[in-house]
Coordinates of C-alpha atoms in Angstrom, one line a residue:
X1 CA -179.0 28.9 -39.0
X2 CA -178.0 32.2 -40.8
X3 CA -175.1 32.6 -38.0
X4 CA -174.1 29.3 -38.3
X5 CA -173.4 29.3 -41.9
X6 CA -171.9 32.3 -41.3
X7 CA -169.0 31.3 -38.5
X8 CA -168.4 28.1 -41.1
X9 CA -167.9 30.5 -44.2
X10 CA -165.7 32.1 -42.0
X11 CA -163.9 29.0 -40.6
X12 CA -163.7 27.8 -43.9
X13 CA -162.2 31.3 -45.7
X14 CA -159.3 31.2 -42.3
X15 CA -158.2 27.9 -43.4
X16 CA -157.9 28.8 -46.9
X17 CA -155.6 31.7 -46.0
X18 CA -153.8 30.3 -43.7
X19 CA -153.5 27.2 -46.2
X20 CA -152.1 29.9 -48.6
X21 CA -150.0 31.5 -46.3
X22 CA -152.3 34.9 -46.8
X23 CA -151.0 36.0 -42.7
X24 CA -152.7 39.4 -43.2
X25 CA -156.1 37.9 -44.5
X26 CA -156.3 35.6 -41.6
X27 CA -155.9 38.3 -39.3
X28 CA -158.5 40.1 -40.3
X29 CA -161.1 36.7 -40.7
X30 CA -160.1 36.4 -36.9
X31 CA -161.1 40.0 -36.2
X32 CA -164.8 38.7 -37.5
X33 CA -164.9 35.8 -35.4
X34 CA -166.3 38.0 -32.2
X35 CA -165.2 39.4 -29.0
X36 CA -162.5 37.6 -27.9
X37 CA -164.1 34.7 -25.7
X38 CA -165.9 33.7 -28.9
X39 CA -163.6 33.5 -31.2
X40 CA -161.0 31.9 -28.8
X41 CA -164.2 28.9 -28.2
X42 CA -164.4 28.7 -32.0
X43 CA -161.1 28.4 -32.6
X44 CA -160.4 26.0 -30.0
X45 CA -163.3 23.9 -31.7
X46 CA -161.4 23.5 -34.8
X47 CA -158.7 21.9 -33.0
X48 CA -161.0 18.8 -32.8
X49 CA -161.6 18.8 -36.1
X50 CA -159.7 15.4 -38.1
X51 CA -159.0 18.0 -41.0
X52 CA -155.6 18.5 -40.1
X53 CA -155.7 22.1 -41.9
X54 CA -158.5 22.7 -40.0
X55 CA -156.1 22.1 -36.5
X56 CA -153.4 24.5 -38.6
X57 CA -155.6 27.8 -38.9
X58 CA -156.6 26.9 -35.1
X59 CA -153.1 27.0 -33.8
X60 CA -152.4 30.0 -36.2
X61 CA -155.9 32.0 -34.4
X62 CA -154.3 30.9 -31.1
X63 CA -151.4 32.1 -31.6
X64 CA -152.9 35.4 -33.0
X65 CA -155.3 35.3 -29.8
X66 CA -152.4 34.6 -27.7
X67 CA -152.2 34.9 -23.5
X68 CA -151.6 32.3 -20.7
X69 CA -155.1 30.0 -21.5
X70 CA -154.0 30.1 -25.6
X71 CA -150.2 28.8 -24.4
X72 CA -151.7 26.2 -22.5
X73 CA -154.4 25.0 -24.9
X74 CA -151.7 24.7 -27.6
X75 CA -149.2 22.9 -25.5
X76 CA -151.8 20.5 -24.6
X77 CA -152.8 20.4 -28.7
X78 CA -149.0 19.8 -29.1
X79 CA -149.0 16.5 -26.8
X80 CA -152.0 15.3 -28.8
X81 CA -150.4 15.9 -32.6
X82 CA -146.9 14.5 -31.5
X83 CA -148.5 11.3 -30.4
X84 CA -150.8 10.7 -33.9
X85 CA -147.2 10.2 -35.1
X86 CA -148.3 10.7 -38.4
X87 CA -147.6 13.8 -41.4
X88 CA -151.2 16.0 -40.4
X89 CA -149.7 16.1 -36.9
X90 CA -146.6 16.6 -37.7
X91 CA -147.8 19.5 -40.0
X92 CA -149.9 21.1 -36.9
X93 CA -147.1 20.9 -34.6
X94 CA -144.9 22.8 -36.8
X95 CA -148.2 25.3 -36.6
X96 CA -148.5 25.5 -32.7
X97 CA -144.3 26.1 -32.1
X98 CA -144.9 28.7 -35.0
X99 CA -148.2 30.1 -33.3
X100 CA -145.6 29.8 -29.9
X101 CA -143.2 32.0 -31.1
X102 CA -145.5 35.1 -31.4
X103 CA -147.2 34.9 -28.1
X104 CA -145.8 37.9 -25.5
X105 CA -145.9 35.6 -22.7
X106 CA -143.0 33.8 -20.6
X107 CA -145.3 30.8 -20.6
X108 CA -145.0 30.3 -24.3
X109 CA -141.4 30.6 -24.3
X110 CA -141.2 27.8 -21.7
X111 CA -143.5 25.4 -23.7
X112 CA -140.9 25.9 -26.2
X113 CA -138.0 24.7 -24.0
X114 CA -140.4 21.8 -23.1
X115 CA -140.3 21.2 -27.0
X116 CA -137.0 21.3 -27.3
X117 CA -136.2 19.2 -24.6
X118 CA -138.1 16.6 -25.9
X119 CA -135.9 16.7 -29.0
X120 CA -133.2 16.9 -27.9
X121 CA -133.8 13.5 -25.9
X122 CA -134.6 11.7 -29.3
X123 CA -133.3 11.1 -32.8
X124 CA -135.0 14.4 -34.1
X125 CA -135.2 14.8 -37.6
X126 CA -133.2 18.5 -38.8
X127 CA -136.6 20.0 -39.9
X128 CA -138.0 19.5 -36.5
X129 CA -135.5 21.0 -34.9
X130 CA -135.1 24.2 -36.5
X131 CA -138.7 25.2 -36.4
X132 CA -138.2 24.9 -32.8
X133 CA -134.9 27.1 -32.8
X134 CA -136.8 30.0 -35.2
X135 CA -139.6 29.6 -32.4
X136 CA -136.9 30.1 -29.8
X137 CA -135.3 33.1 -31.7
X138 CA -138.6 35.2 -31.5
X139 CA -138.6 34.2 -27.5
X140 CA -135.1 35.1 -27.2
X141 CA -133.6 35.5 -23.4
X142 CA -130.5 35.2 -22.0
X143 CA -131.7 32.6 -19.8
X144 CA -132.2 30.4 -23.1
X145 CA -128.4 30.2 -23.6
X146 CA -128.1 27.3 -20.6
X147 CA -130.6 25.6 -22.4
X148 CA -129.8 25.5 -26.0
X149 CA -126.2 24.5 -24.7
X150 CA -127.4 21.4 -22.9
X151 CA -129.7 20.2 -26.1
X152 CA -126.5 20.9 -28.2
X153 CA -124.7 18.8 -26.0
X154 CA -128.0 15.8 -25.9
X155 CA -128.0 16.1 -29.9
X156 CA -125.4 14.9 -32.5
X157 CA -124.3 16.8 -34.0
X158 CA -125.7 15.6 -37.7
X159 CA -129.5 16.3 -35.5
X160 CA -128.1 20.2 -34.6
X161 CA -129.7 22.3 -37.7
X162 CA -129.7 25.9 -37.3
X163 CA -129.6 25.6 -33.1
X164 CA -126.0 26.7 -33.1
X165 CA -126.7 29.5 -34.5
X166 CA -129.5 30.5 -32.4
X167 CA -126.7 30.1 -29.4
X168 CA -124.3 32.3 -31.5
X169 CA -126.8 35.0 -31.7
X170 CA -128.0 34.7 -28.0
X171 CA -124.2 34.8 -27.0
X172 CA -122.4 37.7 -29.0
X173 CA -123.1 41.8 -29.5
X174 CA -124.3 43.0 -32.7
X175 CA -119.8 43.9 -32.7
X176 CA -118.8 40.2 -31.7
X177 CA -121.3 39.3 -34.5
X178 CA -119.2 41.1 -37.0
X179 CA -115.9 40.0 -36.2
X180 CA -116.8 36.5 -36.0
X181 CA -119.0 36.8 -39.4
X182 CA -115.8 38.3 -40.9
X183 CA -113.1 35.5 -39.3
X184 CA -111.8 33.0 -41.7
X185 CA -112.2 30.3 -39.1
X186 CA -115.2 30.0 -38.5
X187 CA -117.1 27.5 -41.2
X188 CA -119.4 28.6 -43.5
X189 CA -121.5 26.1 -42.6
X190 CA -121.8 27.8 -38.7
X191 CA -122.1 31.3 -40.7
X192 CA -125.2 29.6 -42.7
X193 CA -126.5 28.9 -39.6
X194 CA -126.9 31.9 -38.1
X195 CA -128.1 33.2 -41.4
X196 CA -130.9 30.9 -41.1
X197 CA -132.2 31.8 -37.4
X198 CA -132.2 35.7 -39.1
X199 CA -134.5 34.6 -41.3
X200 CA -137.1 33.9 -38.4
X201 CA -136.5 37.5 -37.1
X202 CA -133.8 40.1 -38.0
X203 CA -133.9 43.5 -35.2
X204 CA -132.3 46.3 -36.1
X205 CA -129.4 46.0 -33.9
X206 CA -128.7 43.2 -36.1
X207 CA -129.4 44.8 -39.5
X208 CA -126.1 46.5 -39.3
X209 CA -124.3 43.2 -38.6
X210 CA -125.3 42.5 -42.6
X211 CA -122.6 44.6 -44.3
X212 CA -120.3 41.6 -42.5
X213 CA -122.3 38.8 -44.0
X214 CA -121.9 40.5 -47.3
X215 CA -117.9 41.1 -47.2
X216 CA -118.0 37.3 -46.3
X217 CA -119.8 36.0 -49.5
X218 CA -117.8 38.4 -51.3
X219 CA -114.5 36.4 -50.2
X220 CA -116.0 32.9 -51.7
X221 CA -117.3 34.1 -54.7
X222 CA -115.6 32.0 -57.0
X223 CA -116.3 29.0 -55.2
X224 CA -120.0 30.2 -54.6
X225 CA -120.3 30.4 -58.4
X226 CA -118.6 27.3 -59.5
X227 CA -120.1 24.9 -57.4
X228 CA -123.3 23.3 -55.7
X229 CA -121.6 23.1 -52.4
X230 CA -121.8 25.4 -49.0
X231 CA -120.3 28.6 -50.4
X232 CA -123.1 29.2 -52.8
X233 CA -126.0 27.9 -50.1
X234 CA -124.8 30.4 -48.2
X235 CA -125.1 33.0 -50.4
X236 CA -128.7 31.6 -51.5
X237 CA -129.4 32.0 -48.0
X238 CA -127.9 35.5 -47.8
X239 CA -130.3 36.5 -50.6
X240 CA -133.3 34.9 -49.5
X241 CA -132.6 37.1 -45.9
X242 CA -132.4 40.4 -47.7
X243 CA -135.7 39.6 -49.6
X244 CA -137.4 38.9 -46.5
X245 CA -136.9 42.2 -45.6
X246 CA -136.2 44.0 -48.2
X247 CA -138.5 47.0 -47.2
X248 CA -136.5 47.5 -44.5
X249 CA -133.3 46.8 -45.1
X250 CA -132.5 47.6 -48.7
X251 CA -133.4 51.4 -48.3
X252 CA -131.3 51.6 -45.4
X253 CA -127.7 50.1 -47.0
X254 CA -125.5 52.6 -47.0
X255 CA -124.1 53.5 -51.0
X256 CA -121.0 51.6 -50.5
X257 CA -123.1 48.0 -49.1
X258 CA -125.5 48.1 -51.3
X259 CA -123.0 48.4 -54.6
X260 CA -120.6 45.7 -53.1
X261 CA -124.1 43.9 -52.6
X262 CA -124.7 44.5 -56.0
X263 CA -121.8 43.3 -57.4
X264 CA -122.0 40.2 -55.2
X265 CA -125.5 39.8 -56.7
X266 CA -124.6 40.5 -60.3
X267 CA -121.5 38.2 -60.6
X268 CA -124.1 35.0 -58.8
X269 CA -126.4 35.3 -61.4
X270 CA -124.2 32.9 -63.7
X271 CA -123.6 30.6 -60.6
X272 CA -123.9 26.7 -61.0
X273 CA -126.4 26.2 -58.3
X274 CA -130.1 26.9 -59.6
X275 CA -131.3 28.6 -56.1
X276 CA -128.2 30.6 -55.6
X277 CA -128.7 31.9 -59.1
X278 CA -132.3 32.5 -59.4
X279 CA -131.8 34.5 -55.5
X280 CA -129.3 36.7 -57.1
X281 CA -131.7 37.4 -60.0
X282 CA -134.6 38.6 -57.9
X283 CA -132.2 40.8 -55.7
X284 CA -131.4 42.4 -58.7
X285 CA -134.6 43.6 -59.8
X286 CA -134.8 45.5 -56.2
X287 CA -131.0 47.2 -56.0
X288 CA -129.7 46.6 -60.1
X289 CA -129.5 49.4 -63.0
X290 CA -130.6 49.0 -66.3
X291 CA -127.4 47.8 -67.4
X292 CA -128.0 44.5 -65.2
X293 CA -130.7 43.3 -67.7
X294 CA -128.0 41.8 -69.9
X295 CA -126.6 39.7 -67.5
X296 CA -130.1 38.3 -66.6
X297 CA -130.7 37.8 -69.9
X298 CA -127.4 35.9 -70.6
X299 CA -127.9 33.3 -67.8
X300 CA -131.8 32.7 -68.4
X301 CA -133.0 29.4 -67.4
X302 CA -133.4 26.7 -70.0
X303 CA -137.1 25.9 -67.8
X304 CA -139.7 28.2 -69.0
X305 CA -140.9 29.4 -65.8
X306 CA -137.6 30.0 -64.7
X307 CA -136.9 31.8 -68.2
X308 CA -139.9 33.8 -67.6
X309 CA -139.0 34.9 -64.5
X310 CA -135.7 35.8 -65.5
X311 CA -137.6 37.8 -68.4
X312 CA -139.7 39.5 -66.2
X313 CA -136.9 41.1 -64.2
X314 CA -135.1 42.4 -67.1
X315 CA -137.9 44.1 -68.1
X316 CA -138.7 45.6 -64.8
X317 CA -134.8 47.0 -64.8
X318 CA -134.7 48.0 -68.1
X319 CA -138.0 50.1 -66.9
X320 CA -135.8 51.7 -64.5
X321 CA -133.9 53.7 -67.3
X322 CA -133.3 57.0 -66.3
X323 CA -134.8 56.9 -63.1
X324 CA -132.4 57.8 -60.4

């Protein structure tokens, strides 16, 4: 009985973490579910359970767990939730493509072509199909470019998402990346794209591609402050990739990026649109000066989280006075 209450204290703690997004703590509560066979049998148990988080942390262990038998118990799980038809399945199919997407096995990359296939033959909704494309990124093969062209080619193009992007980064070098980031012709809304498939996974061949994205925001600054429109999305989606992986990354800018990334930053803080705004706040508190403090406390929200928030990072710059 002891055990018992045990493995359903445990079962219970994974689904809080993975309900909180806590990946690190769920890690380690799969670590303490037994040798591998066990905790694999547990873990496939909870995908029978009707609490639909329940099915989540499952799919999430699985994917942990991973291997050929995982692949092909979550590909069979993914039949199942796609045919319930309603918001829990939909909820633990976005959980198995995620759990997908970190297993090392060709297997898992082909249920993932499978999924996307089956998209691409419907009226997908945009959501659906770029979990599948982040998925896809993480798997990424040249032998995946045949494919993503022919689903481009199924869908309409209002039902793409963030899949061309994925085929721009399957396609082009880390130096075709730059000079297509930096060409005038190509829409922002493409250029967003791409940004958005980063966000899923960003390898360092790629990091170095980021000076371009920056020296591309830079040109549509005054549009990406004035208005709520692509220009400043793709900005707040600039932002929100450097946060990400802002260990990384920001350490690694060389002087010159990281000022004209500051600048870009420091000038968005006024911007119209809320997200891009409050993105160019936060970025702040990792690569501003003291100085930088006035213009966050200028363009405070008029919400009081968002004021407090803004508050908090002009403290934490002001804090940085005299420090190098």
């Amino acid at each position: 009985m002891a055990h018992t209450t045990t493995t359903a204290q445990l079962q219970d703690e994974l689904i809080d973490a993975c309900m909180w997004g806590e990946e690190d703590r769920a890690r380690e509560l799969i670590s303490r579910f037994g040798a591998e066979p066990q905790a694999r049998a547990l873990l496939e148990k909870m995908l029978q359970e009707e609490d639909a988080r329940a099915r989540q942390a499952a799919a999430f262990g699985l994917g942990e767990l991973g291997g050929a038998a995982g692949v092909r118990r979550l590909e069979q799980q993914l039949t199942l939730e796609e045919a319930r038809g309603d918001y829990d399945g939909e909820s633990v199919v976005e959980e198995i493509i995620r759990a997908l997407g970190r297993i090392e096995d060709t297997e898992a990359r082909a249920a993932l072509v499978r999924k996307l296939e089956r998209l691409a033959a419907t009226e997908p909704e945009l959501s659906d199909v770029n979990v599948v494309t982040q998925a896809l990124w993480k798997k990424r093969h040249p032998d995946l470019i045949s494919t993503v062209r022919r689903s481009l080619a199924q869908l309409g193009p209002k039902a793409h998402g963030s899949l061309p992007g994925l085929l721009v980064l399957l396609e082009k070098t880390p130096e075709e990346l730059r000079e297509w980031v930096r060409s005038p012709s190509v829409s922002m809304e493409d250029k967003t794209r791409v940004i958005t498939v980063l966000e899923a996974d960003l390898p360092d061949a790629l990091a170095s591609t980021l000076p371009s994205f920056i020296s591309a925001a830079t040109a549509l600054l005054e549009k990406a402050a004035s208005q709520e429109g692509e220009a400043a999305y793709y900005c707040d989606r600039l932002f929100a990739l450097f946060l990400l992986f802002k260990e990384r990354v920001l350490p690694a800018l060389p002087e010159e990026t990281r000022a004209e990334l500051r600048t870009l930053a420091r000038n968005l803080v006024p911007a119209v649109s809320p997200n891009c705004s409050f993105g160019a706040a936060v970025l702040l508190k990792h690569i501003g000066q003291p100085e930088d403090a006035a213009v966050i406390e200028a363009n405070r929200p008029e919400d009081s989280v968002g004021a407090e928030a803004f508050d908090a990072i002009a403290r934490a710059l002001r804090g940085r006075q005299g420090q190098p």
